[in-house]
XYZ file of C-alpha atoms in Angstrom:
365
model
C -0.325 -8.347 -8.228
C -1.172 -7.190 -4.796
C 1.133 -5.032 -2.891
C 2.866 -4.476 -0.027
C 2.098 -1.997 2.653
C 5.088 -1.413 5.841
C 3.225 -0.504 9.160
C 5.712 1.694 11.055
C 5.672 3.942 13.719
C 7.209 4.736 17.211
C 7.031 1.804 19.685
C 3.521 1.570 21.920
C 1.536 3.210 19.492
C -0.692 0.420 18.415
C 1.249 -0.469 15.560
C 0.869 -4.577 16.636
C -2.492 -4.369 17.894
C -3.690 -3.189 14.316
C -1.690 -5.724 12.229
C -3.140 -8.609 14.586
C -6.665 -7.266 13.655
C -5.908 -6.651 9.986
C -4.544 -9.944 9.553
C -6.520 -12.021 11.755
C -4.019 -13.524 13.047
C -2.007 -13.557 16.601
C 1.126 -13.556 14.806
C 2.576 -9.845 16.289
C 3.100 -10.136 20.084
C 1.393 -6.715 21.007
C 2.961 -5.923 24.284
C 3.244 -2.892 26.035
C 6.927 -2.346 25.900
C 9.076 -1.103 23.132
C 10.620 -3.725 20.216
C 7.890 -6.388 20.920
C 8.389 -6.807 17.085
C 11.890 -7.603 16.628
C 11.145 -9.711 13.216
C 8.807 -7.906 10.907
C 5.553 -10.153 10.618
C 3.906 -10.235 7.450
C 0.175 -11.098 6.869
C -1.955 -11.832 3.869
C -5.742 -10.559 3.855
C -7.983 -10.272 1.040
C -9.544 -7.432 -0.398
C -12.810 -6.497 0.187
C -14.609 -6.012 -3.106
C -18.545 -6.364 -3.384
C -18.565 -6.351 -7.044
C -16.771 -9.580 -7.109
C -19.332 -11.560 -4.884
C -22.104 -10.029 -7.222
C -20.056 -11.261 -10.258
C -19.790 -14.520 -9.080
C -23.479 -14.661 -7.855
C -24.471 -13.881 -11.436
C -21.944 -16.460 -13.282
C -22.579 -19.017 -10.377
C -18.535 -19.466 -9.685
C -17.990 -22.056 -7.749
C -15.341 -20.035 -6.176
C -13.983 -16.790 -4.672
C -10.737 -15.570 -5.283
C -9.545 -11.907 -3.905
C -7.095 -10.182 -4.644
C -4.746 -9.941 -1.852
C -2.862 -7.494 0.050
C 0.464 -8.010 2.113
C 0.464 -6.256 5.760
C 4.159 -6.096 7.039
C 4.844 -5.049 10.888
C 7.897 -3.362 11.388
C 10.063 -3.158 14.624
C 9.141 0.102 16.384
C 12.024 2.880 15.141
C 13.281 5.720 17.756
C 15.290 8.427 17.740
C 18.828 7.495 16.562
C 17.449 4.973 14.160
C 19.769 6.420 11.429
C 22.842 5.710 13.220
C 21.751 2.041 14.497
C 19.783 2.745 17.920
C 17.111 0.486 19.011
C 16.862 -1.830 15.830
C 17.633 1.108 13.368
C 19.346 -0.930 11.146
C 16.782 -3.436 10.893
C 14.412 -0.970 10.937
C 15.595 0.684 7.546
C 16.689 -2.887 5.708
C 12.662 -3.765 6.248
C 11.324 -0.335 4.918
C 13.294 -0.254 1.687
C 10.944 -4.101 0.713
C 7.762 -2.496 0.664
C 5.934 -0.454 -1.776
C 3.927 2.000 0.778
C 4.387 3.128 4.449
C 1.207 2.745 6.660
C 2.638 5.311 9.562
C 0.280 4.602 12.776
C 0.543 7.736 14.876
C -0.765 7.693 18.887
C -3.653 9.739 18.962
C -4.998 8.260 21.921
C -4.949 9.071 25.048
C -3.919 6.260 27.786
C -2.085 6.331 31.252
C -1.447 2.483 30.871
C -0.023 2.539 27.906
C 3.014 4.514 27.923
C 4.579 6.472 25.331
C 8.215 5.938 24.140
C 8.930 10.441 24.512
C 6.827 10.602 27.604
C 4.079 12.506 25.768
C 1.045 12.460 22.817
C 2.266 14.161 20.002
C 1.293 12.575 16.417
C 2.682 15.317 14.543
C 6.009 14.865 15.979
C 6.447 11.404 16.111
C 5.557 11.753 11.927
C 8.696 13.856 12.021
C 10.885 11.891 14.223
C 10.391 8.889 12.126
C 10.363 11.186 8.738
C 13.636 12.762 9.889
C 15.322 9.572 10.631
C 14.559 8.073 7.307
C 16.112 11.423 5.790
C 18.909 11.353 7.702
C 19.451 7.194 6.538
C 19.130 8.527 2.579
C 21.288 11.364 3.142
C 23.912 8.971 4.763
C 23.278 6.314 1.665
C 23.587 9.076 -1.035
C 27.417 10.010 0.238
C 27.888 6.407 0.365
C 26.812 6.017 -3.474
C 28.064 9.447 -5.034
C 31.513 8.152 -3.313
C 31.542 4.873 -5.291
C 30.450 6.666 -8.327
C 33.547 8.922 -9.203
C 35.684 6.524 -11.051
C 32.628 5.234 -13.560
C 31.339 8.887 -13.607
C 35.249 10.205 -14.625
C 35.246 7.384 -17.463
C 32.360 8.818 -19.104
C 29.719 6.006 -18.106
C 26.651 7.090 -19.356
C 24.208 4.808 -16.496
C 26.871 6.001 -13.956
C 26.094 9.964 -14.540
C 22.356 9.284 -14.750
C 23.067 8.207 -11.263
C 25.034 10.908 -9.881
C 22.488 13.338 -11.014
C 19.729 11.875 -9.297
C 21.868 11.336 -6.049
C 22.580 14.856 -6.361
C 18.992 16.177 -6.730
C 17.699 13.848 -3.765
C 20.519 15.304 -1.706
C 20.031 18.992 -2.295
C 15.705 18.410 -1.460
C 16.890 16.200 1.301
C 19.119 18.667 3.253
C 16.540 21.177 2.553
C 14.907 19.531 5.062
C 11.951 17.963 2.620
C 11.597 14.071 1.247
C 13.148 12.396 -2.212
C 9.317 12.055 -2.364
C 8.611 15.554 -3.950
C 11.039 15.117 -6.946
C 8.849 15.031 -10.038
C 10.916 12.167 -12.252
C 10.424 12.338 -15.713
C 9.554 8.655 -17.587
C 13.409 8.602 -18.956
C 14.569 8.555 -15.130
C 12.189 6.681 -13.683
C 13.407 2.953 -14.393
C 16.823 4.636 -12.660
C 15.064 6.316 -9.937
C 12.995 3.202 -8.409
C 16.888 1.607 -8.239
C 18.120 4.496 -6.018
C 15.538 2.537 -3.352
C 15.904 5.701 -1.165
C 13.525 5.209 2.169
C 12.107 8.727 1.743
C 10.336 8.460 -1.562
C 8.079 5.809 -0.384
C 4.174 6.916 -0.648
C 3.298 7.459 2.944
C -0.008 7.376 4.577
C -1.049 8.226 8.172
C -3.163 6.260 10.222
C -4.523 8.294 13.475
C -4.917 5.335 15.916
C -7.697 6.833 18.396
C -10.114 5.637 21.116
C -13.061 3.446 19.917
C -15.611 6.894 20.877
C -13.429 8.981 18.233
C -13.095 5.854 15.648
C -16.027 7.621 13.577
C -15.180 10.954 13.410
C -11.409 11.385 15.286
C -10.202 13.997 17.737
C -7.925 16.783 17.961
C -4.852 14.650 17.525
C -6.142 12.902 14.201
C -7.243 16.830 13.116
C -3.990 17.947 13.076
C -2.666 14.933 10.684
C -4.943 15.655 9.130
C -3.457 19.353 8.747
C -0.639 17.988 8.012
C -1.296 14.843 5.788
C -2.638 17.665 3.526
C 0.302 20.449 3.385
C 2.496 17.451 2.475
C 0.262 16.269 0.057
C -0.080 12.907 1.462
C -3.374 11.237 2.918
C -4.713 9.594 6.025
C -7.423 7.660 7.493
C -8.927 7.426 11.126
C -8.601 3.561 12.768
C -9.423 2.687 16.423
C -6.995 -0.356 16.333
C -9.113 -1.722 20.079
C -12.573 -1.554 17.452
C -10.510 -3.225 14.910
C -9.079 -6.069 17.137
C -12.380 -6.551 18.434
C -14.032 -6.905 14.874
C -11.209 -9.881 14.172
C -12.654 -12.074 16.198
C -16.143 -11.866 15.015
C -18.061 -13.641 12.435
C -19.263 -11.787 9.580
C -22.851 -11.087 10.966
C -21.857 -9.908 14.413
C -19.115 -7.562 13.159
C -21.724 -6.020 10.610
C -23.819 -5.283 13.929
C -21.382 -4.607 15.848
C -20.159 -1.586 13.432
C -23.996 -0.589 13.293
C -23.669 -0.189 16.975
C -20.410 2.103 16.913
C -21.560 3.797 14.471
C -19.484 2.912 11.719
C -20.534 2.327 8.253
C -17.489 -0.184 7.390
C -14.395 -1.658 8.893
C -11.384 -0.125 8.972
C -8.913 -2.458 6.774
C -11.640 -1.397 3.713
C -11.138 2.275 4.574
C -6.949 1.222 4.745
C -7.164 -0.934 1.138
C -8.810 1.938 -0.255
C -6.869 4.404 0.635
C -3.582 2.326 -0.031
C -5.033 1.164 -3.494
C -5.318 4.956 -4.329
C -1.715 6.117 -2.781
C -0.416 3.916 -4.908
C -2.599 4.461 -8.219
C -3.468 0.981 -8.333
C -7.461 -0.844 -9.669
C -9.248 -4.010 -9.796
C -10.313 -6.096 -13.332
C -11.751 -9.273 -13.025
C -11.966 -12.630 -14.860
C -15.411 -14.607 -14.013
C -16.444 -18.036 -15.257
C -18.503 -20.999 -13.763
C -14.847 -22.125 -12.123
C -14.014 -19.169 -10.168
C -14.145 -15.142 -10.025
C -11.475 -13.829 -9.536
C -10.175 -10.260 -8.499
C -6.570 -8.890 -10.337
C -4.427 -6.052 -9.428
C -3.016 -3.659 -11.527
C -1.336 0.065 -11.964
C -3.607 2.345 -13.207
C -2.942 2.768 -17.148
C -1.756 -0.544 -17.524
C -2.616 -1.369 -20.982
C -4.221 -4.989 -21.512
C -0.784 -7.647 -22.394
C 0.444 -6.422 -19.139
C -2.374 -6.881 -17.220
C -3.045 -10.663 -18.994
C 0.552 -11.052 -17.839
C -0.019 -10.758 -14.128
C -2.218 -13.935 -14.662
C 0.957 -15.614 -16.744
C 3.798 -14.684 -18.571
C 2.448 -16.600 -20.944
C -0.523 -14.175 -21.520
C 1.213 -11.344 -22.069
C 3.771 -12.873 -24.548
C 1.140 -14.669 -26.772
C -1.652 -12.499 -26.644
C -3.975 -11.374 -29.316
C -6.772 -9.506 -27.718
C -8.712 -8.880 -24.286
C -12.700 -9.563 -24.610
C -14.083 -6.594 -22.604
C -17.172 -5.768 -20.481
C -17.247 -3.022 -18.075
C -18.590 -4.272 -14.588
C -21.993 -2.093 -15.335
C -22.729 -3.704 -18.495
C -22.026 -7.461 -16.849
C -24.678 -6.594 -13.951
C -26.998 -4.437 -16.050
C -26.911 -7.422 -18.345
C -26.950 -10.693 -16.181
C -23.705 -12.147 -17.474
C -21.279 -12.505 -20.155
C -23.711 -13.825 -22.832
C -26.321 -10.868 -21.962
C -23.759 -8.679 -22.370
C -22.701 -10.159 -25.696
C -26.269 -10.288 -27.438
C -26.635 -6.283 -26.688
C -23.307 -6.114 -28.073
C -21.779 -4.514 -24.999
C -18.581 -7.127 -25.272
C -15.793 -5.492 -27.072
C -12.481 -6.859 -28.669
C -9.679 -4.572 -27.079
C -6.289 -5.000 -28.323
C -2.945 -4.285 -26.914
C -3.048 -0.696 -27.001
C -5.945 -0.553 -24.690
C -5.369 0.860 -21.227
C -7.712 -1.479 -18.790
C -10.319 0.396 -16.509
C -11.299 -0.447 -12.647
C -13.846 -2.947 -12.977
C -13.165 -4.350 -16.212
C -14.325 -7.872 -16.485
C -11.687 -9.512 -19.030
C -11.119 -12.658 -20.969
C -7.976 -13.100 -22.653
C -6.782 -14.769 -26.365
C -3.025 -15.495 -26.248
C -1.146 -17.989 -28.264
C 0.917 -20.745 -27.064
């Protein structure tokens, strides 16, 4: 599995610019006027991963397979969004198919691009788009708890398990705070995730800045930063102009042209990384002469799952998962190195797989 990351935010805040650059493409008409994006584009890149180029330089794969992640560019929200203004509606139907929120916040400044308020203020324009969300859940929840009564009056046990949960998300929500800071227990959980309330999506900032801040930010992208961390959330620092400009070079040139900024990588690997980790997700990988490959899982995924996002078939039939940690594979120049110092192990389907794993799977058909 990959996943899929939402990039929202107020319109003219570089929200377009840095989806064209992440995905390479010209798909997202960046424009300077509000609602450019009135269908939500969606873009497939790959994810960067050295260790899978130095796999496949070791087993000689004849080919390279990432593991991909989905980009999806959302219609700019505004104030109002809640109740239908601008493309509210739309707005919200698009958020609740993702599994993250990238939230691009202006913290540039620019007299020729304007700004939807009339002013540069990241840390507000977090909590416009924060409150409006709220606000939609809150307005869903009454909706729900409504339709509940009769089931909940009969005694049905999947019906109360609802209303509770409704209930907790409202009280946090008009407490002023996101469904996001409930701590479910594993019993809920399965219920929880069918709630699909906008607010407990994993959100992380991205401080759009000039290109001379891109390496180190500004006073805008400091106080995200402030507040990425009271809210226990996380951000990273993008010039989306640097990043358009690295789209349309070849490999060598961007390298260089990094070197020149300053920068020690791009920013989509800085965005992956950080996304991989809001979401608690790693990398295993199955190499052969064919193809190496790169897999995404959760973390603690234990090994039939993880042969299942190959097949089905994997998971249902399997027996065990022949294991070598990445390390081992280099240190050892291969699977059959790794084998004759005995560093291959049979794991089976209790064992939780580890970033960097390199698996081969025994199922039966």
């Amino acid at each position: 599995m990959g996943f899929k990351m939402g990039i929202v935010g107020l319109p003219n805040v570089g929200k377009s610019t840095l989806f064209n650059a992440l995905t390479r493409t010209a798909a997202a008409q960046a424009a300077n006027f509000p609602f450019c994006t009135i269908e939500p584009n969606i873009g497939e890149v790959g994810v960067p991963d050295a260790r899978l180029d130095r796999l496949a330089v070791i087993a000689q794969s004849k080919q390279i397979i990432p593991t991909r992640m989905t980009f999806v560019d959302i219609a700019g929200l505004v104030k109002g969004a809640s109740k239908g203004e601008g493309l509210g509606n739309q707005f919200l139907a698009n958020i609740r198919e993702v599994d993250a929120i990238a939230h691009v916040l202006r913290c540039f400044e620019d007299g020729d691009v304007t700004h939807v308020e009339g002013r540069v203020d990241p840390v507000a324009d977090a909590e416009t788009i924060e409150t409006e969300l709220m606000l939609a859940d809150i307005e869903s929840i009454e909706k729900r708890l409504q339709g509940l009564v009769r089931k909940v009056k009969g005694g049905d046990k999947e019906a109360i398990q609802q209303e509770r949960l409704l209930k907790e998300a409202m009280a946090v929500l008009e407490d002023g705070r996101p469904a996001r800071v409930i701590d479910v227990n594993d019993e809920d959980a399965k219920a929880w995730k069918m709630l699909q309330l906008l607010t407990t999506k994993p959100v992380l900032f991205v401080c759009n800045v000039g290109e001379a801040e891109a390496g180190n930010g500004n006073e805008y992208s400091a106080k995200v930063a402030s507040m990425a961390l009271e809210q226990g959330n996380s951000h990273v620092i993008i010039s989306a102009q640097i990043e358009e400009e690295i789209s349309q070079l070849e490999d060598g040139e961007a390298a260089m042209f990094l070197d020149e900024m300053g920068l020690q990588e791009a920013g989509l690997d800085r965005l992956i990384r950080a996304g991989y980790e809001l979401l608690h997700l790693e990398t295993y990988f199955t190499v052969g002469p064919k193809e190496a490959r790169a897999w995404t899982i959760r973390k603690g995924t234990l090994a039939p799952q993880a042969a299942g996002v190959i097949h089905g078939d994997f998971e249902k039939g399997f027996i065990r998962a022949e294991t070598i940690t990445y390390d081992d594979y280099i240190a050892n120049n291969g699977e059959q190195g790794a084998k004759e110092t005995g560093k291959m192990r049979a794991e089976g389907k209790g064992y939780q797989v580890k970033d960097g794993d390199v698996l081969h799977f025994l199922f039966n058909t």
